[in-house]
């Protein structure tokens, strides 16, 4: 392995992989340059948290306008930046869109790679080049797939990536350039685009819980993919360019799961029955399906020391949590947590002058346990003992030190006290504090829910906004 280099250029820096890669390189002391397309709307949401005004001192991240459709601009960028490493992640990477717009996909994904490689060659800059190849290149080839598996792409996107793969090898062999391919199998995260199937599923879970959506429409549920966690995969990109000589690697988890399994895991994590919400729409089925992808990454493990750690189940839960929102990461309590006396939940309820909603879900009830309830004016969470409960949804309208909270209760089968106005000293689960309850209310909140108890308990707090 070489010592890490200091200056990197990333195409596709505003995408899922580009944003994680920029974070990684900055953490390693790099000066990072990213190519972005000019647009009338902002498209830098994934990197806003690491962007620094270039007028400030010690800035190590810079953005440049450019486009893979214009070779002249790419030559200018390579010559002026003179990067030590180039990570080519930019592409039209949506498979379904590639069927609808194959010419554009070929121009950007395939020929864009040629333009960038030739810009490097013409500039005379000695740099190392990483080409982001895709498991879609394998297509109909039977699993497991590795570096020796023949390509059989089943989409214009897959075919364009095969071209880019081989043109990178061609420039390596013809001009002695350091060009390496990373054939990455599906890798996901909360930053995945919302039109990709995994993110589409996890966003639907959040929207269903929020009452914003009832149905999720999908295509083929039986397609099998090797899904991993994107931040782990960008580390493999960096490792590939630290090698002594250029080479090509297939990278994945070695496990495959159907889309049906992904749906089931995501909905069950949120205590939802996916069969009540998922419908099949043939418009989302591909013209030529890729049935099964599963990586054989022995070469990467041997040469790079790279091996993914995040499991399929952990990946799904990370993505669901991400779509629930950063303030609403679930709190899960096991039997050992039953005697907790207080808990602060990332200041969830310190949101002035807006309505906050949420669900408390107990996947299966305990004979005794605890629930979490907002404290005074919703500024903290405190635990309260309970006997058992399946699901309670609540809505709290909170301002700056409000005199009361509007609470809605939902039990497993019936609704309690819809829209009832309660004094601020009454928590949403109907358990009184020291002051007395407002006796004028006809629909006083029940003191406790007590359906039949069964099995161990997991408690989560989810948002509904």
Coordinates of C-alpha atoms in Angstrom, one line a residue:
X1 CA 0.0 0.0 0.0
X2 CA 1.2 3.5 -0.8
X3 CA 1.1 6.5 1.4
X4 CA -2.1 8.3 0.8
X5 CA -2.0 11.1 -1.8
X6 CA -3.0 14.7 -1.2
X7 CA -5.3 15.9 -4.0
X8 CA -8.3 14.1 -5.5
X9 CA -10.8 15.0 -8.2
X10 CA -14.3 13.4 -7.9
X11 CA -16.9 13.3 -10.6
X12 CA -20.4 12.7 -9.3
X13 CA -19.5 14.3 -5.9
X14 CA -23.1 15.3 -5.2
X15 CA -24.3 11.6 -5.4
X16 CA -24.5 9.0 -2.7
X17 CA -21.0 7.6 -3.3
X18 CA -19.4 10.9 -4.1
X19 CA -20.5 12.5 -0.9
X20 CA -19.3 9.6 1.3
X21 CA -16.0 9.5 -0.7
X22 CA -15.5 13.2 -0.2
X23 CA -16.0 12.8 3.6
X24 CA -13.5 9.9 3.7
X25 CA -10.8 11.7 1.7
X26 CA -11.2 14.9 3.8
X27 CA -10.7 12.8 6.9
X28 CA -7.5 11.5 5.5
X29 CA -6.1 14.9 4.9
X30 CA -6.8 15.2 1.1
X31 CA -7.6 18.4 -0.8
X32 CA -10.8 17.4 -2.6
X33 CA -12.1 18.8 -5.8
X34 CA -15.6 17.9 -7.1
X35 CA -17.2 18.4 -10.6
X36 CA -20.8 19.5 -10.5
X37 CA -23.2 20.4 -13.3
X38 CA -24.7 23.9 -13.5
X39 CA -28.4 23.8 -12.6
X40 CA -31.0 26.4 -11.7
X41 CA -31.8 24.6 -8.5
X42 CA -29.4 23.5 -5.8
X43 CA -28.3 19.9 -6.0
X44 CA -25.6 19.8 -3.4
X45 CA -27.7 18.6 -0.4
X46 CA -25.5 15.5 0.2
X47 CA -22.4 17.6 0.7
X48 CA -23.7 20.8 2.2
X49 CA -22.5 19.7 5.6
X50 CA -18.9 19.4 4.5
X51 CA -18.8 22.4 2.1
X52 CA -16.8 25.4 3.3
X53 CA -16.7 28.9 1.8
X54 CA -13.6 29.0 -0.4
X55 CA -12.8 32.5 0.9
X56 CA -12.1 31.1 4.3
X57 CA -8.6 29.9 5.3
X58 CA -7.5 26.3 5.2
X59 CA -10.3 25.2 2.9
X60 CA -9.7 21.7 1.5
X61 CA -12.8 21.2 -0.6
X62 CA -13.6 23.0 -3.9
X63 CA -16.4 22.6 -6.4
X64 CA -16.0 23.2 -10.1
X65 CA -18.6 23.4 -12.9
X66 CA -18.2 20.8 -15.6
X67 CA -20.0 18.2 -17.6
X68 CA -19.0 14.7 -18.9
X69 CA -20.5 15.7 -22.2
X70 CA -17.8 18.3 -22.8
X71 CA -14.3 17.1 -23.3
X72 CA -12.7 20.5 -23.5
X73 CA -13.8 21.5 -20.0
X74 CA -12.5 18.3 -18.6
X75 CA -9.1 18.9 -20.0
X76 CA -9.1 22.4 -18.4
X77 CA -10.0 20.9 -15.0
X78 CA -7.4 18.2 -15.1
X79 CA -4.7 20.6 -16.2
X80 CA -5.5 23.3 -13.6
X81 CA -6.2 21.0 -10.6
X82 CA -3.5 18.4 -11.4
X83 CA -5.0 15.8 -9.2
X84 CA -3.0 12.8 -7.8
X85 CA -6.2 10.7 -7.9
X86 CA -9.3 10.8 -10.1
X87 CA -12.4 9.0 -8.9
X88 CA -14.9 8.8 -11.8
X89 CA -18.3 8.2 -10.2
X90 CA -20.4 10.5 -12.5
X91 CA -22.9 8.7 -14.7
X92 CA -26.5 8.4 -15.6
X93 CA -26.9 5.5 -13.2
X94 CA -30.6 4.7 -13.0
X95 CA -31.3 1.4 -14.8
X96 CA -35.0 2.1 -15.6
X97 CA -34.2 5.6 -16.9
X98 CA -31.6 4.0 -19.2
X99 CA -34.4 2.1 -21.0
X100 CA -36.3 5.3 -21.5
X101 CA -33.2 7.4 -22.5
X102 CA -30.6 5.0 -23.9
X103 CA -28.8 7.6 -26.1
X104 CA -28.2 10.0 -23.2
X105 CA -27.1 7.1 -21.0
X106 CA -24.5 6.0 -23.5
X107 CA -23.2 9.5 -24.1
X108 CA -22.7 10.3 -20.4
X109 CA -22.0 6.8 -18.8
X110 CA -19.9 5.4 -21.7
X111 CA -18.5 8.2 -23.8
X112 CA -18.1 10.5 -20.7
X113 CA -15.5 8.0 -19.4
X114 CA -13.6 8.2 -22.7
X115 CA -13.6 12.0 -22.6
X116 CA -12.3 12.0 -19.0
X117 CA -9.6 9.5 -19.7
X118 CA -8.5 11.3 -22.8
X119 CA -8.4 14.6 -20.9
X120 CA -6.0 13.0 -18.5
X121 CA -3.9 11.6 -21.3
X122 CA -3.8 14.9 -23.2
X123 CA -3.0 17.0 -20.1
X124 CA 0.1 14.9 -19.3
X125 CA -0.8 14.9 -15.6
X126 CA 0.4 11.7 -13.9
X127 CA -2.6 10.6 -11.9
X128 CA -4.4 7.4 -10.8
X129 CA -7.8 6.8 -12.2
X130 CA -10.7 4.9 -10.6
X131 CA -13.6 3.8 -12.8
X132 CA -16.8 3.1 -10.9
X133 CA -18.0 -0.1 -12.7
X134 CA -21.3 -1.9 -11.8
X135 CA -22.6 -5.3 -11.1
X136 CA -25.3 -4.6 -13.7
X137 CA -22.6 -5.5 -16.3
X138 CA -23.0 -9.1 -15.3
X139 CA -26.7 -9.1 -16.1
X140 CA -27.7 -12.6 -17.0
X141 CA -24.5 -14.3 -16.0
X142 CA -25.2 -16.9 -13.2
X143 CA -24.0 -16.1 -9.6
X144 CA -21.7 -15.8 -7.9
X145 CA -19.9 -13.3 -10.1
X146 CA -16.3 -12.3 -9.9
X147 CA -13.5 -10.7 -12.0
X148 CA -13.5 -13.7 -14.4
X149 CA -17.2 -13.8 -15.0
X150 CA -18.2 -12.9 -18.6
X151 CA -20.4 -9.8 -18.9
X152 CA -24.0 -10.1 -20.2
X153 CA -25.6 -6.8 -19.6
X154 CA -29.4 -6.6 -19.6
X155 CA -29.9 -2.8 -19.8
X156 CA -28.5 0.2 -21.7
X157 CA -26.9 1.3 -18.4
X158 CA -25.2 -2.1 -18.0
X159 CA -24.0 -2.0 -21.6
X160 CA -22.6 1.6 -21.2
X161 CA -20.8 0.5 -18.0
X162 CA -19.2 -2.5 -19.9
X163 CA -17.9 0.0 -22.5
X164 CA -16.5 2.2 -19.8
X165 CA -14.9 -0.8 -18.0
X166 CA -13.0 -1.9 -21.2
X167 CA -12.0 1.6 -22.3
X168 CA -10.4 2.1 -18.8
X169 CA -8.4 -1.1 -19.4
X170 CA -7.6 0.0 -22.9
X171 CA -6.1 3.3 -21.7
X172 CA -4.1 1.3 -19.1
X173 CA -2.7 -1.1 -21.7
X174 CA -2.2 1.4 -24.5
X175 CA -0.8 4.4 -22.6
X176 CA 0.5 2.9 -19.4
X177 CA -2.0 4.9 -17.3
X178 CA -2.9 3.8 -13.8
X179 CA -6.5 2.9 -14.4
X180 CA -8.4 0.5 -12.1
X181 CA -12.0 -0.7 -12.1
X182 CA -14.1 -1.3 -9.0
X183 CA -17.1 -3.5 -10.0
X184 CA -19.3 -2.7 -7.0
X185 CA -22.5 -4.6 -6.3
X186 CA -25.5 -2.8 -5.0
X187 CA -24.6 -0.5 -2.1
X188 CA -27.2 1.6 -0.3
X189 CA -27.6 4.2 2.4
X190 CA -30.0 6.9 3.6
X191 CA -28.4 9.1 0.9
X192 CA -29.5 6.8 -1.9
X193 CA -31.7 8.6 -4.5
X194 CA -35.4 8.3 -3.7
X195 CA -36.3 6.7 -7.0
X196 CA -34.0 3.7 -6.4
X197 CA -36.0 0.7 -5.1
X198 CA -34.4 0.4 -1.7
X199 CA -34.9 4.1 -0.8
X200 CA -38.3 4.0 -2.3
X201 CA -39.2 1.3 0.1
X202 CA -37.8 2.9 3.2
X203 CA -39.3 6.3 2.4
X204 CA -42.7 4.6 1.9
X205 CA -42.4 3.1 5.4
X206 CA -41.8 6.6 6.9
X207 CA -44.6 8.2 4.9
X208 CA -47.0 5.4 5.8
X209 CA -46.3 5.9 9.5
X210 CA -46.7 9.7 9.0
X211 CA -50.1 9.2 7.3
X212 CA -48.8 10.8 4.1
X213 CA -48.9 7.6 2.0
X214 CA -50.9 4.4 2.0
X215 CA -49.7 2.4 -1.0
X216 CA -46.3 1.5 -2.3
X217 CA -46.1 0.4 -5.9
X218 CA -43.2 -1.9 -7.0
X219 CA -42.3 -4.2 -9.9
X220 CA -40.6 -7.6 -9.6
X221 CA -40.3 -8.6 -6.0
X222 CA -38.3 -11.8 -6.8
X223 CA -35.2 -10.1 -8.2
X224 CA -32.1 -10.9 -6.0
X225 CA -29.4 -8.5 -5.3
X226 CA -26.2 -8.3 -3.2
X227 CA -26.8 -5.3 -1.0
X228 CA -24.1 -3.6 1.1
X229 CA -23.6 -0.3 3.0
X230 CA -22.3 2.5 0.8
X231 CA -19.8 4.1 3.2
X232 CA -17.9 0.8 3.4
X233 CA -17.7 0.6 -0.4
X234 CA -16.1 4.0 -0.9
X235 CA -13.3 2.9 1.4
X236 CA -12.7 0.1 -1.2
X237 CA -12.4 2.7 -3.9
X238 CA -9.6 4.5 -2.0
X239 CA -7.9 1.2 -1.2
X240 CA -7.9 0.3 -4.9
X241 CA -5.9 3.4 -5.8
X242 CA -3.4 2.8 -3.0
X243 CA -2.3 -0.4 -4.6
X244 CA 1.2 -0.7 -6.2
X245 CA -0.2 -1.5 -9.6
X246 CA -3.6 -1.0 -11.3
X247 CA -6.1 -3.9 -11.3
X248 CA -9.8 -4.7 -11.4
X249 CA -11.9 -5.9 -8.5
X250 CA -15.4 -7.2 -7.8
X251 CA -16.8 -6.0 -4.4
X252 CA -19.9 -7.1 -2.6
X253 CA -21.1 -8.9 0.6
X254 CA -21.4 -12.4 -0.9
X255 CA -25.1 -12.6 0.1
X256 CA -28.1 -12.0 -2.0
X257 CA -31.7 -11.2 -1.0
X258 CA -34.9 -10.6 -2.9
X259 CA -36.7 -7.3 -3.1
X260 CA -39.5 -9.1 -1.2
X261 CA -37.1 -9.8 1.7
X262 CA -36.0 -6.1 1.7
X263 CA -39.7 -5.0 1.8
X264 CA -40.5 -7.5 4.6
X265 CA -37.5 -6.5 6.7
X266 CA -38.2 -2.7 6.4
X267 CA -42.0 -3.0 7.1
X268 CA -41.5 -5.4 10.0
X269 CA -38.9 -3.1 11.6
X270 CA -41.6 -0.4 11.7
X271 CA -44.2 -2.9 13.0
X272 CA -46.2 -2.7 9.7
X273 CA -47.7 -5.4 7.6
X274 CA -46.3 -4.9 4.1
X275 CA -49.1 -6.9 2.4
X276 CA -51.6 -4.2 3.4
X277 CA -49.5 -1.5 1.6
X278 CA -47.5 -3.0 -1.3
X279 CA -49.1 -3.4 -4.7
X280 CA -47.5 -4.6 -8.0
X281 CA -47.4 -2.3 -11.0
X282 CA -46.1 -3.8 -14.2
X283 CA -44.8 -0.4 -15.3
X284 CA -41.9 -0.9 -12.8
X285 CA -40.8 -4.2 -14.3
X286 CA -37.7 -4.1 -16.5
X287 CA -37.9 -5.0 -20.2
X288 CA -35.0 -7.4 -19.6
X289 CA -34.6 -8.4 -15.9
X290 CA -31.4 -9.2 -14.0
X291 CA -32.6 -12.2 -11.9
X292 CA -29.7 -12.7 -9.5
X293 CA -26.5 -10.9 -8.5
X294 CA -24.1 -12.1 -5.8
X295 CA -20.5 -11.1 -5.5
X296 CA -17.4 -13.3 -5.1
X297 CA -15.0 -10.8 -3.5
X298 CA -12.1 -13.1 -2.5
X299 CA -9.6 -11.1 -4.6
X300 CA -10.5 -7.8 -2.9
X301 CA -10.3 -9.4 0.5
X302 CA -6.9 -10.9 -0.3
X303 CA -5.3 -8.0 -2.1
X304 CA -7.0 -5.0 -0.4
X305 CA -7.9 -6.4 3.0
X306 CA -11.4 -5.2 2.3
X307 CA -14.5 -7.0 3.7
X308 CA -17.9 -5.4 4.5
X309 CA -19.2 -5.5 8.1
X310 CA -22.7 -4.2 7.9
X311 CA -25.3 -7.0 7.6
X312 CA -28.4 -6.9 5.4
X313 CA -30.7 -6.5 8.3
X314 CA -28.5 -3.7 9.8
X315 CA -28.5 -1.9 6.4
X316 CA -32.3 -2.0 6.1
X317 CA -32.7 -0.6 9.6
X318 CA -30.1 2.1 9.0
X319 CA -32.1 3.2 5.9
X320 CA -35.5 3.1 7.7
X321 CA -34.0 5.1 10.6
X322 CA -32.6 7.6 8.1
X323 CA -36.0 8.2 6.5
X324 CA -37.6 8.6 9.9
X325 CA -35.4 11.7 10.3
X326 CA -32.3 12.4 12.3
X327 CA -34.2 13.6 15.4
X328 CA -36.3 10.5 15.6
X329 CA -33.7 7.6 15.8
X330 CA -35.7 4.8 17.6
X331 CA -35.0 4.1 21.2
X332 CA -35.2 0.3 21.9
X333 CA -35.5 -1.0 25.4
X334 CA -34.8 -4.5 26.6
X335 CA -35.6 -6.1 29.9
X336 CA -32.3 -4.8 31.4
X337 CA -33.6 -1.3 30.8
X338 CA -36.8 -1.6 32.8
X339 CA -35.5 0.4 35.8
X340 CA -34.3 3.4 33.8
X341 CA -35.5 6.6 35.5
X342 CA -34.9 9.2 32.8
X343 CA -33.9 9.5 29.2
X344 CA -33.2 12.5 27.0
X345 CA -33.9 11.8 23.3
X346 CA -31.8 14.1 21.2
X347 CA -34.0 17.1 22.2
X348 CA -36.7 15.7 20.0
X349 CA -39.4 17.8 21.5
X350 CA -37.6 21.1 21.7
X351 CA -39.3 22.3 18.5
X352 CA -41.1 25.7 19.1
X353 CA -44.4 26.6 17.4
X354 CA -44.9 23.5 15.4
X355 CA -46.8 20.2 15.6
X356 CA -44.8 17.1 16.4
X357 CA -46.3 13.7 15.9
X358 CA -45.1 10.1 16.6
X359 CA -46.0 6.5 17.2
X360 CA -45.0 4.4 20.1
X361 CA -44.9 0.8 18.9
X362 CA -44.4 -2.3 21.0
X363 CA -43.8 -5.2 18.7
X364 CA -44.9 -7.7 21.3
X365 CA -45.9 -6.9 24.8
X366 CA -44.4 -7.7 28.2
X367 CA -46.4 -8.4 31.4
X368 CA -44.6 -5.4 32.8
X369 CA -42.1 -2.9 31.4
X370 CA -41.8 0.8 30.7
X371 CA -42.8 3.4 28.2
X372 CA -41.4 6.8 27.3
X373 CA -43.4 9.9 27.9
X374 CA -42.6 13.6 27.2
X375 CA -41.8 15.5 30.4
X376 CA -42.7 19.0 31.3
X377 CA -43.5 21.0 28.2
X378 CA -42.1 18.1 26.1
X379 CA -38.5 19.0 26.8
X380 CA -37.3 15.6 28.0
X381 CA -38.4 12.0 28.0
X382 CA -39.1 10.0 31.2
X383 CA -40.0 6.4 31.7
X384 CA -43.3 5.2 33.1
X385 CA -44.1 1.6 34.0
X386 CA -46.7 -0.2 32.0
X387 CA -48.1 -3.7 31.8
X388 CA -48.4 -4.1 28.1
X389 CA -49.3 -2.4 24.9
X390 CA -49.1 -3.0 21.1
X391 CA -49.3 0.4 19.6
X392 CA -50.0 3.9 20.8
X393 CA -49.8 6.8 18.4
X394 CA -49.6 10.3 19.8
X395 CA -49.8 13.9 18.6
X396 CA -48.5 16.8 20.7
X397 CA -48.9 20.4 19.7
X398 CA -46.1 22.2 21.5
X399 CA -45.1 25.8 21.6
X400 CA -42.9 27.8 23.9
X401 CA -44.0 26.7 27.4
X402 CA -47.6 25.9 26.3
X403 CA -50.4 25.7 28.8
X404 CA -51.7 22.4 27.5
X405 CA -51.0 19.6 25.1
X406 CA -53.4 18.2 22.5
X407 CA -53.1 14.4 22.7
X408 CA -54.6 11.6 20.6
X409 CA -54.4 8.0 21.8
X410 CA -54.7 4.9 19.6
X411 CA -54.8 1.4 21.1
X412 CA -54.5 -1.8 19.2
X413 CA -58.1 -1.8 18.2
X414 CA -59.9 1.4 19.3
X415 CA -59.3 5.2 19.5
X416 CA -59.0 7.1 22.8
X417 CA -59.6 10.8 23.4
X418 CA -59.2 12.1 19.9
X419 CA -58.1 15.8 20.1
X420 CA -58.7 16.0 23.8
X421 CA -57.1 19.1 25.4
X422 CA -55.2 18.1 28.5
X423 CA -53.3 20.1 31.1
X424 CA -49.6 20.3 30.6
X425 CA -48.9 18.2 33.7
X426 CA -50.7 15.2 32.1
X427 CA -48.4 13.1 29.9
X428 CA -49.7 11.5 26.6
X429 CA -50.2 8.1 28.2
X430 CA -52.7 9.3 30.7
X431 CA -50.5 9.0 33.8
X432 CA -50.9 12.0 36.1
X433 CA -48.1 13.9 37.7
X434 CA -48.5 15.7 41.0
X435 CA -51.2 18.2 39.9
X436 CA -54.7 17.0 39.5
X437 CA -56.3 16.2 36.2
X438 CA -58.9 18.6 34.7
X439 CA -62.1 16.9 35.9
X440 CA -64.2 18.9 33.4
X441 CA -63.0 16.8 30.6
X442 CA -65.5 14.1 29.7
X443 CA -63.0 12.0 27.9
X444 CA -60.3 11.6 30.5
X445 CA -57.3 9.7 29.3
X446 CA -57.1 6.1 30.5
X447 CA -54.6 5.4 33.2
X448 CA -53.0 2.4 31.5
X449 CA -53.4 0.1 28.5
X450 CA -53.6 -3.6 29.4
X451 CA -54.2 -6.0 26.5
X452 CA -53.1 -9.6 26.9
X453 CA -49.3 -9.9 27.5
X454 CA -47.1 -12.1 25.3
X455 CA -43.4 -12.5 24.7
X456 CA -40.4 -10.1 25.0
X457 CA -40.8 -6.4 24.3
X458 CA -39.1 -3.9 22.0
X459 CA -40.1 -0.2 22.2
X460 CA -39.5 2.3 19.5
X461 CA -40.5 5.9 19.0
X462 CA -41.2 6.9 15.4
X463 CA -42.1 10.3 13.8
X464 CA -45.3 10.8 11.9
X465 CA -44.2 14.1 10.3

